[in-house]
Each structure stands twice: as structure tokens, then as C-alpha cells.
Coordinates of C-alpha atoms in Angstrom, one line a residue:
Q1 CA 52.3 -9.5 -23.9
F2 CA 50.5 -12.4 -25.9
G3 CA 52.5 -14.6 -23.9
F4 CA 51.1 -17.0 -20.9
R5 CA 47.6 -15.4 -21.7
K6 CA 43.9 -17.1 -21.8
G7 CA 42.7 -16.9 -25.3
S8 CA 46.9 -15.3 -26.8
G9 CA 49.1 -17.6 -27.9
T10 CA 52.3 -17.2 -30.7
R11 CA 49.5 -17.1 -34.0
D12 CA 48.7 -13.7 -32.5
C13 CA 52.3 -12.0 -32.7
V14 CA 53.1 -13.9 -36.2
A15 CA 49.9 -12.4 -37.5
L16 CA 50.2 -9.0 -36.4
L17 CA 53.8 -8.7 -37.7
A18 CA 52.4 -10.1 -41.2
S19 CA 49.9 -7.8 -41.4
Q20 CA 51.5 -5.0 -40.7
I21 CA 54.4 -6.0 -43.0
N22 CA 51.8 -6.3 -45.8
L23 CA 49.6 -2.9 -45.3
A24 CA 53.2 -1.4 -45.0
F25 CA 54.0 -3.3 -48.7
N26 CA 50.6 -1.7 -50.2
K27 CA 51.3 1.5 -48.4
K28 CA 55.1 1.5 -50.7
Q29 CA 56.6 1.3 -47.5
D30 CA 59.8 -0.3 -45.8
V31 CA 59.3 -2.2 -42.9
V32 CA 62.6 -2.6 -40.2
S33 CA 62.0 -5.3 -37.8
T34 CA 64.4 -6.2 -34.7
F35 CA 64.1 -9.2 -33.0
L36 CA 65.7 -9.1 -30.0
D37 CA 66.8 -11.9 -27.8
V38 CA 67.0 -11.6 -23.6
S39 CA 69.8 -13.4 -22.4
G40 CA 68.3 -15.7 -19.0
A41 CA 65.4 -14.0 -18.6
Y42 CA 64.0 -16.1 -15.8
D43 CA 67.3 -16.2 -14.4
S44 CA 67.8 -12.3 -15.1
V45 CA 64.6 -11.2 -13.0
L46 CA 66.2 -8.9 -9.4
I47 CA 63.6 -10.2 -6.7
D48 CA 63.6 -6.5 -4.7
L49 CA 63.0 -4.5 -8.2
L50 CA 60.0 -7.1 -8.6
F51 CA 58.8 -6.8 -4.9
N52 CA 58.6 -2.3 -6.2
K53 CA 56.7 -3.9 -9.5
L54 CA 54.3 -5.2 -7.0
N55 CA 53.6 -2.8 -4.9
N56 CA 53.3 0.2 -7.2
L57 CA 50.5 -2.3 -8.9
K58 CA 49.0 -2.4 -5.8
I59 CA 48.9 -5.9 -5.0
P60 CA 48.4 -7.1 -1.7
I61 CA 50.6 -6.6 0.7
I62 CA 50.7 -10.9 1.8
I63 CA 50.5 -11.6 -1.4
T64 CA 54.0 -9.7 -1.7
N65 CA 55.3 -10.6 1.4
F66 CA 54.8 -14.5 0.6
L67 CA 56.0 -14.6 -3.3
Y68 CA 59.2 -12.4 -1.7
N69 CA 59.6 -14.6 0.9
L70 CA 59.4 -17.9 -1.8
F71 CA 61.9 -16.5 -4.3
S72 CA 64.2 -14.0 -2.5
F73 CA 66.2 -16.8 -1.1
K74 CA 66.6 -20.1 -2.8
I75 CA 69.1 -23.0 -2.0
L76 CA 70.1 -25.4 -4.9
H77 CA 70.8 -28.9 -4.4
F78 CA 73.0 -30.7 -7.4
F79 CA 73.2 -34.4 -7.2
H80 CA 74.8 -37.3 -8.5
E81 CA 74.7 -41.2 -8.3
G82 CA 71.8 -40.6 -5.6
S83 CA 74.4 -38.3 -3.1
S84 CA 74.6 -34.5 -2.7
K85 CA 77.8 -33.4 -4.2
L86 CA 77.0 -29.8 -4.4
I87 CA 74.9 -27.0 -2.9
R88 CA 74.9 -23.5 -4.2
Y89 CA 72.4 -20.4 -3.1
S90 CA 70.5 -18.2 -5.5
Y91 CA 69.3 -14.3 -4.3
F92 CA 67.6 -13.8 -7.7
G93 CA 65.9 -15.1 -10.6
L94 CA 62.6 -17.2 -10.8
P95 CA 62.2 -20.9 -11.3
Q96 CA 62.2 -22.7 -14.1
G97 CA 59.0 -24.7 -14.9
S98 CA 57.0 -22.9 -12.1
C99 CA 53.4 -21.9 -12.6
L100 CA 53.7 -18.4 -11.2
S101 CA 56.7 -17.7 -13.0
P102 CA 55.1 -16.6 -16.6
F103 CA 53.0 -14.4 -14.9
L104 CA 55.6 -12.5 -12.8
Y105 CA 57.8 -12.6 -15.3
N106 CA 55.1 -10.8 -17.4
L107 CA 54.4 -8.6 -14.4
F108 CA 58.0 -7.3 -14.0
T109 CA 58.3 -6.4 -17.7
S110 CA 55.4 -4.4 -18.1
D111 CA 56.3 -1.0 -18.1
I112 CA 58.5 -1.5 -21.0
I113 CA 55.9 -0.5 -22.9
S114 CA 55.9 2.8 -21.8
I115 CA 58.9 3.5 -23.4
I116 CA 57.8 2.7 -26.9
P117 CA 57.5 6.1 -28.6
N118 CA 54.3 6.3 -31.1
G119 CA 54.7 4.7 -34.1
C120 CA 56.5 2.1 -32.9
Y121 CA 55.2 -1.9 -33.1
F122 CA 56.2 -4.2 -29.7
Y123 CA 55.0 -7.6 -30.0
Q124 CA 56.0 -9.6 -27.1
F125 CA 55.5 -13.7 -26.4
A126 CA 57.0 -14.7 -23.5
D127 CA 60.5 -13.6 -23.7
D128 CA 60.2 -13.0 -27.5
K129 CA 60.2 -9.7 -28.5
V130 CA 60.3 -8.0 -31.9
L131 CA 59.8 -4.1 -32.9
S132 CA 58.7 -2.6 -36.0
I133 CA 59.0 0.5 -37.4
C134 CA 57.5 1.4 -40.7
G135 CA 57.9 4.6 -43.5
N136 CA 59.1 5.7 -47.1
N137 CA 62.2 7.4 -45.8
R138 CA 64.3 4.7 -44.7
E139 CA 67.1 7.4 -42.9
I140 CA 64.2 8.1 -41.0
I141 CA 63.4 4.6 -39.9
R142 CA 66.6 3.8 -38.8
H143 CA 66.8 7.0 -36.5
F144 CA 63.9 6.2 -34.4
M145 CA 64.9 2.4 -34.6
Q146 CA 68.0 3.5 -33.1
C147 CA 66.6 5.7 -30.7
T148 CA 63.8 3.0 -29.9
L149 CA 66.9 0.4 -29.1
D150 CA 68.9 3.5 -27.1
N151 CA 65.7 3.4 -24.9
I152 CA 65.4 0.1 -24.7
G153 CA 69.1 -0.7 -23.8
S154 CA 69.1 1.8 -20.5
W155 CA 65.7 0.0 -19.6
A156 CA 67.0 -3.4 -19.9
H157 CA 70.4 -2.1 -17.8
N158 CA 68.2 -0.5 -15.2
N159 CA 66.3 -4.4 -14.9
G160 CA 69.1 -6.3 -15.2
F161 CA 68.3 -7.4 -18.3
T162 CA 71.3 -8.1 -20.6
F163 CA 70.2 -8.8 -24.6
S164 CA 72.3 -11.2 -26.8
V165 CA 73.9 -9.0 -29.2
A166 CA 75.0 -12.3 -31.1
K167 CA 71.2 -13.9 -30.8
T168 CA 69.4 -10.2 -31.5
K169 CA 68.7 -9.8 -35.5
F170 CA 67.4 -7.2 -37.4
I171 CA 64.9 -7.7 -41.3
L172 CA 64.2 -5.0 -43.6
F173 CA 61.1 -5.7 -45.4
S174 CA 61.0 -3.8 -48.6
R175 CA 59.7 -5.1 -52.2
K176 CA 62.0 -2.6 -53.6
R177 CA 64.4 -3.9 -55.5
S178 CA 67.7 -1.0 -54.4
L179 CA 67.7 -2.6 -51.0
I180 CA 70.3 -0.2 -49.0
S181 CA 72.1 -2.1 -46.1
I182 CA 71.6 0.5 -42.8
N183 CA 73.3 -0.1 -39.3
L184 CA 71.8 -0.8 -35.4
Y185 CA 73.6 -0.8 -32.7
L186 CA 72.6 -1.8 -29.0
N187 CA 74.5 -1.6 -25.9
G188 CA 77.4 -0.2 -28.6
H189 CA 77.2 -3.1 -30.7
E190 CA 76.4 -3.6 -34.6
I191 CA 73.1 -6.0 -35.1
E192 CA 73.8 -8.4 -37.9
Q193 CA 71.3 -7.4 -40.5
V194 CA 69.6 -10.6 -42.5
D195 CA 67.4 -11.8 -45.0
D196 CA 65.3 -14.3 -43.2
Y197 CA 64.8 -15.0 -39.8
K198 CA 63.0 -17.5 -38.0
Y199 CA 60.8 -16.2 -35.2
L200 CA 58.1 -17.9 -33.3
G201 CA 58.3 -20.8 -35.5
I202 CA 57.8 -19.0 -38.9
W203 CA 60.4 -17.9 -41.3
F204 CA 60.1 -14.1 -42.4
D205 CA 61.9 -13.2 -45.3
S206 CA 62.5 -9.9 -46.3
K207 CA 60.2 -9.8 -49.5
L208 CA 57.6 -11.7 -47.3
L209 CA 57.2 -14.7 -50.3
W210 CA 57.9 -17.3 -47.8
N211 CA 59.6 -19.7 -49.6
K212 CA 62.0 -19.7 -46.6
H213 CA 59.5 -21.2 -44.3
I214 CA 58.0 -23.5 -47.1
Q215 CA 61.2 -25.1 -47.2
H216 CA 61.4 -25.7 -43.8
V217 CA 58.5 -27.3 -43.8
Q218 CA 59.0 -29.7 -46.5
K219 CA 62.3 -30.4 -44.2
I220 CA 60.3 -31.0 -41.1
C221 CA 57.4 -33.2 -43.1
S222 CA 59.8 -35.6 -45.6
K223 CA 61.5 -37.0 -42.1
R224 CA 57.7 -37.8 -41.0
I225 CA 56.0 -38.8 -43.9
N226 CA 59.5 -41.3 -44.0
F227 CA 58.5 -42.5 -40.6
L228 CA 54.9 -43.4 -42.4
K229 CA 56.6 -45.6 -44.8
T230 CA 58.4 -47.9 -42.1
I231 CA 55.0 -48.7 -40.3
T232 CA 53.2 -49.7 -42.8
G233 CA 53.1 -51.4 -46.6
T234 CA 51.3 -52.6 -49.3
W235 CA 49.8 -56.3 -47.8
W236 CA 50.9 -55.3 -43.8
G237 CA 51.3 -52.5 -41.3
A238 CA 49.0 -50.5 -39.1
H239 CA 45.9 -49.6 -40.0
P240 CA 44.9 -47.1 -42.0
S241 CA 42.6 -45.2 -39.6
D242 CA 45.3 -45.2 -37.9
L243 CA 48.0 -43.4 -39.9
I244 CA 45.1 -40.9 -40.8
V245 CA 45.4 -40.2 -37.3
L246 CA 49.2 -40.1 -37.1
Y247 CA 48.9 -37.9 -39.9
K248 CA 46.8 -35.9 -38.2
T249 CA 48.7 -35.4 -35.6
T250 CA 52.6 -35.5 -36.1
I251 CA 52.1 -34.3 -40.4
R252 CA 48.9 -31.6 -40.7
S253 CA 49.5 -30.1 -37.5
V254 CA 52.5 -28.5 -39.0
L255 CA 51.1 -27.4 -42.1
E256 CA 48.2 -25.5 -40.2
Y257 CA 50.8 -23.7 -38.0
G258 CA 50.6 -20.0 -38.7
C259 CA 48.9 -20.8 -41.8
F260 CA 47.2 -17.0 -41.0
T261 CA 50.7 -15.5 -42.2
F262 CA 51.5 -17.3 -44.9
I263 CA 48.5 -17.8 -46.8
S264 CA 49.0 -15.3 -48.7
T265 CA 52.2 -17.2 -50.9
T266 CA 51.6 -17.9 -54.5
H267 CA 50.3 -20.5 -55.8
T268 CA 53.3 -22.5 -57.2
H269 CA 54.7 -22.1 -53.2
F270 CA 51.3 -23.3 -51.4
S271 CA 51.0 -26.5 -53.9
K272 CA 54.2 -27.7 -52.4
L273 CA 52.1 -28.2 -49.4
E274 CA 49.0 -29.8 -50.8
K275 CA 51.7 -32.2 -52.5
I276 CA 53.1 -33.1 -48.5
Q277 CA 49.2 -33.8 -48.0
F278 CA 48.8 -36.2 -51.1
R279 CA 51.5 -38.0 -49.6
S280 CA 51.1 -38.7 -47.0
L281 CA 47.5 -40.0 -47.4
R282 CA 48.5 -42.1 -50.4
I283 CA 51.0 -43.7 -47.7
C284 CA 48.1 -43.8 -44.9
L285 CA 45.7 -45.7 -47.5
K286 CA 48.2 -47.7 -49.3
L287 CA 47.5 -46.6 -52.8
M288 CA 49.7 -46.5 -55.8
N289 CA 51.5 -43.0 -56.4
S290 CA 49.0 -43.0 -59.9
T291 CA 46.1 -42.6 -57.5
H292 CA 44.3 -38.9 -58.1
T293 CA 44.9 -36.8 -55.4
K294 CA 40.9 -35.7 -55.6
S295 CA 40.6 -39.3 -55.1
V296 CA 42.9 -39.3 -52.2
E297 CA 41.2 -36.6 -50.0
V298 CA 37.8 -38.4 -50.7
L299 CA 38.7 -41.8 -49.8
A300 CA 40.6 -40.5 -46.4
G301 CA 38.1 -38.2 -45.7
I302 CA 40.0 -35.2 -45.3
I303 CA 39.3 -31.5 -47.0
P304 CA 41.7 -30.2 -49.3
L305 CA 44.3 -28.6 -47.5
K306 CA 43.4 -25.2 -48.5
M307 CA 39.7 -25.3 -46.6
R308 CA 41.2 -26.4 -43.9
L309 CA 43.9 -23.4 -43.4
H310 CA 41.0 -21.2 -44.2
E311 CA 38.3 -23.2 -41.9
L312 CA 41.4 -22.2 -39.4
N313 CA 41.5 -18.9 -40.4
C314 CA 38.1 -17.9 -40.1
K315 CA 38.3 -19.4 -36.5
F316 CA 40.9 -17.1 -36.0
V317 CA 39.4 -14.0 -37.0
L318 CA 36.2 -14.7 -35.7
Q319 CA 37.9 -14.4 -32.3
C320 CA 39.7 -11.5 -33.0
I321 CA 36.6 -10.3 -34.1
N322 CA 35.2 -11.2 -30.4
K323 CA 37.6 -9.9 -28.3
N324 CA 38.6 -6.5 -30.4
H325 CA 41.8 -7.9 -31.1
P326 CA 44.4 -5.0 -32.6
L327 CA 44.6 -7.5 -36.1
I328 CA 41.1 -6.3 -37.2
D329 CA 41.7 -2.7 -37.1
I330 CA 44.8 -3.5 -39.1
L331 CA 43.2 -5.5 -41.5
K332 CA 40.5 -2.6 -42.0
C333 CA 43.1 -0.7 -42.9
L334 CA 44.4 -2.8 -45.5
S335 CA 40.7 -4.0 -47.3
I336 CA 40.8 -0.3 -48.0
I337 CA 44.1 0.1 -49.1
N338 CA 43.4 -3.0 -51.2
P339 CA 40.6 -5.5 -50.7
T340 CA 42.4 -8.0 -53.1
C341 CA 45.3 -8.8 -50.9
R342 CA 45.8 -12.8 -50.0
I343 CA 45.5 -12.1 -46.6
L344 CA 42.3 -10.9 -46.2
H345 CA 40.2 -13.6 -47.8
S346 CA 39.5 -15.3 -44.8
F347 CA 38.5 -11.6 -43.0
Q348 CA 36.0 -10.7 -45.9
Y349 CA 34.7 -14.3 -46.0
C350 CA 33.7 -13.6 -41.9
C351 CA 32.4 -9.3 -42.6
S352 CA 30.1 -11.1 -45.5
L353 CA 28.7 -13.6 -43.0
N354 CA 27.6 -10.4 -40.7
I355 CA 27.6 -12.7 -37.6
A356 CA 27.9 -9.8 -34.9
P357 CA 24.3 -8.7 -35.0
N358 CA 22.1 -12.3 -35.1
L359 CA 23.8 -13.5 -32.0
I360 CA 21.3 -14.8 -29.8
P361 CA 20.2 -12.8 -26.8
S362 CA 21.3 -14.1 -23.4
V363 CA 19.3 -16.6 -21.4
N364 CA 18.5 -15.2 -17.8
F365 CA 18.5 -18.7 -15.7
H366 CA 16.5 -19.1 -12.5
N367 CA 17.0 -22.0 -9.9
F368 CA 13.2 -22.7 -7.9
D369 CA 12.2 -25.6 -6.1
I370 CA 10.4 -28.6 -7.9
N371 CA 7.7 -30.7 -6.2
I372 CA 8.0 -34.5 -8.1
H373 CA 4.8 -36.1 -8.3
S374 CA 6.3 -39.8 -9.5
F375 CA 3.0 -41.6 -11.2
T376 CA 2.9 -44.5 -13.4
P377 CA 2.6 -43.7 -16.9
I378 CA -0.6 -45.1 -19.5
I379 CA 1.5 -47.2 -22.4
D380 CA -0.5 -47.9 -25.4
L381 CA 1.1 -50.8 -27.3
S382 CA -1.7 -51.3 -29.9
F383 CA -0.4 -49.1 -32.3
H384 CA 2.6 -51.8 -32.1
E385 CA 0.6 -54.4 -32.5
E386 CA -1.4 -53.0 -35.9
L387 CA 1.6 -52.4 -37.3
K388 CA 3.0 -56.2 -37.5
Q389 CA -0.5 -57.1 -39.2
I390 CA 0.4 -54.8 -41.6
P391 CA 3.0 -56.4 -45.0
S392 CA 6.6 -55.0 -44.0
F393 CA 6.5 -53.3 -47.9
E394 CA 3.5 -51.8 -46.6
I395 CA 4.7 -50.1 -43.5
P396 CA 6.0 -46.6 -45.3
R397 CA 2.7 -46.2 -46.9
F398 CA 0.5 -46.4 -44.2
A399 CA 2.3 -45.9 -40.8
S400 CA 2.1 -41.9 -41.1
S401 CA -1.7 -42.6 -41.1
L402 CA -2.5 -45.0 -38.9
F403 CA -0.3 -43.1 -36.1
Q404 CA -2.2 -39.9 -37.5
R405 CA -5.7 -41.8 -36.2
K406 CA -4.5 -43.2 -33.2
F407 CA -2.9 -39.4 -32.1
I408 CA -6.7 -37.4 -33.4
G409 CA -8.6 -40.6 -30.9
F410 CA -6.5 -39.2 -27.9
D411 CA -9.5 -36.6 -26.2
V412 CA -6.8 -34.6 -23.5
H413 CA -2.9 -34.3 -24.8
Q414 CA -0.1 -32.1 -24.3
I415 CA 3.0 -32.2 -27.0
Y416 CA 6.0 -31.8 -25.3
F417 CA 9.4 -30.9 -27.6
S418 CA 12.6 -32.1 -26.5
D419 CA 14.8 -30.7 -28.8
G420 CA 15.7 -27.6 -29.5
S421 CA 12.8 -25.3 -31.1
L422 CA 12.3 -22.2 -32.0
I423 CA 10.6 -20.0 -30.2
Q424 CA 9.7 -16.1 -31.0
N425 CA 12.5 -17.0 -33.9
V426 CA 15.2 -18.0 -31.3
A427 CA 16.9 -21.3 -30.5
G428 CA 16.3 -22.4 -27.0
F429 CA 16.6 -25.6 -25.3
G430 CA 14.9 -27.0 -22.3
I431 CA 15.9 -29.5 -19.3

């Protein structure tokens, strides 16, 4: 479960799924991924069952009783034009918008992992769930997927959940030309097989070419580029610095989202994203269409999109290495099978830096009292007076030697370094 947890987000789920599919492709395997949709996830939580699960987790009885009294009985008031028109009562479900609801939902669904067999990959972000199985034989994959779906259907029935079969889809990821359709069922209803699916804002296609996602990004950015055109012109409109900030927040953020997954796309598809940046920056700087693309990025102070995405991917990989993320094991296996895979570029770069063994050791901080003695320091202004007597064009030539002669003249002195200095080959700081 990556939803509503510190240091986790949607990019963890999409990165794991994309990396797992890339690993299977390099093993000449197929992948079946089922995207499950829960109907009314928060509204379907049974408070009595949640109370029992909290007790099984050894949560103090005071907290569980408080939560039970808080959510077991709710009075709903419906207002129209300032007056109460309708009152209803609710005995189940978690309120939408409550800060406790995501946390309690994660606890309520935490036992679903126990019914997932080995060899199945199950990723969750809140109520968005995806189940993936890879292998060489499609019939074996279908059998294991169907057994797992039956287990999930039984678990959902016992916990009061209902999966929307109409919104639940599955994709057969394969690089093979002969695609044979398979049949999967959930609660007795057939699940629709699709060629592409939008999962957490990223369009996954059956061959993992990312052309569908690139087209989706182009469609979103074209509307926002048109908005930039409406607020600026050659001799009028917003200031270029304000437009660049607007570009970073509204357009570049769309280009960057989920970049770890589609960074492996072809150069032809990626160039479409670069053209979006070039076009946006020309509008922000009010330049002609004939202006060279590299000059546009230099004038705007924006690094090329490929370098920007590589930087973001390296930061993400370093975070995964720091917290022992399961993505690292997948990337290590992939680097052994196919070191030239495009999705490995940021991982290989981070490994070449060899950062982990050279971490600065933690510093022990000690608190102690300091006796402060106030005094008026002796300030020598003679150096400033001597500099006034030297012509301005000669100051760079004589200032250093004059200061050294002045410094040596002091019999008793102590040198203090105010910035981060090297002590035993380790950078430190002082307060």
C-alpha cells in the first residue's frame, strides 16, 4: 500500500508496474495485469469489522472505543437554501475528507495481502489496485490470475466491498505479434480486455510503447499553451519571468509526471514532448518561431527536458536506494539481463556515483551551558585608511601583500573559520 504514507506516492506504483513489465519483456515473458475498481471504497467500510481488525492489531482499547463511537453512528443533515430539509442516519462507512479515513482504510484493507499467492504482484494506492502475473505460458498465467481473482472476490464479499466489473479491466502485455485473447471473470462476470488503460494518470499500452500516453500529454498541454497565448503577445501581456513560472507549474509539471515509466520510449515519441517545451518557451519569451531551440532554452534559463527528467529519475532512484524500495531489486535483475535497457539509465548513473559508502557519519550533538562575557573588541581601521592612499587601479595588485604585512604584525591572534571547513576529510559546520 503506497497511498497516504510518508515518502510514498503514485510514482512508486507506476514505476514498479512499468519496471516489472520491462523485466518480463526482457525474459521473453508475457504479463497479465488486472486493474481493480472498488465501488464506494470509503463508504463501504464496515465499522464493526474495522473495530475487530483494530483489536487484532493490538491497538489500545481506548483508541478503538473512541474511533468506534466516532464512526459507528453518523447523522447526516441535508440543507437546501439554508434550511434543513432532510435527515438521514448512517451506521457504516468512513467520512470523505476526514484525516483519519485514509489511515483507517489502509488498516482495514491491510489483510488482503495474505490472500495473494507467491508469484503475484499486487500494488495499491488507496482504492486503486492492480494485480500482475508474468510467465511464459499464457494458459498458466490465466489460471493463476483467475484463482487470485476468486480469492479477492471472496475477501471483498467477507469485508463488505464490491468491485465494479464494468470499470475493472485487464491488459495482456506482450511483445509477441500473435495476441490470443484470454477470458477472466470476477464474481461470475467477465472482465473486459483492453489494449491500454489509464492507471494513476499514466496510460499503459499492451506493448509498452507509451504512444497513447504521449498523445494524452500533448492533448493536455495544447490547451494550456493556448492559455499562454491569450495572456501575452509580442508587445503586450504578462512579463516573461511570470510566464516562465506559469509554464513550470502548469505545463512542465504535466511533462514530468511519471517520467520514470515513459523515459524508455522511442526518440520519435520523446521529441514530441521536447517540442511542447520549445513551443511554450517561445511564447513565454515572445520569440519568433524561427528561433533556434537551444537558444530558447538558454534565454529562458530552462535546462533541456531530457536532462530535467534524468535529474528527477536520479533523485527518485536515490530515494528508493535509501529506503530499500522493492523497485531496486527489479532494476538489479533487469541490469543483469539487459544492461542497455533505457529504463536503467538513471539507476546505472546512481550506481556509478558510489554514494552510499561515502556518507558523512552522524554527528553527536551535546548541550552544555556557556558563560558569556561581553566585551568591546578592538577594531583596527588603519588598513582601510592605507587602502585609500593607493590608486584604485593598483588596489588588486597591492591589497593582498598589504593585508599579509598587517596580519603578521599582530603578536597574539586566533584564526576562526565561519564556513563549512574540512576536519579530518569530513565537512562540518559550527554555530
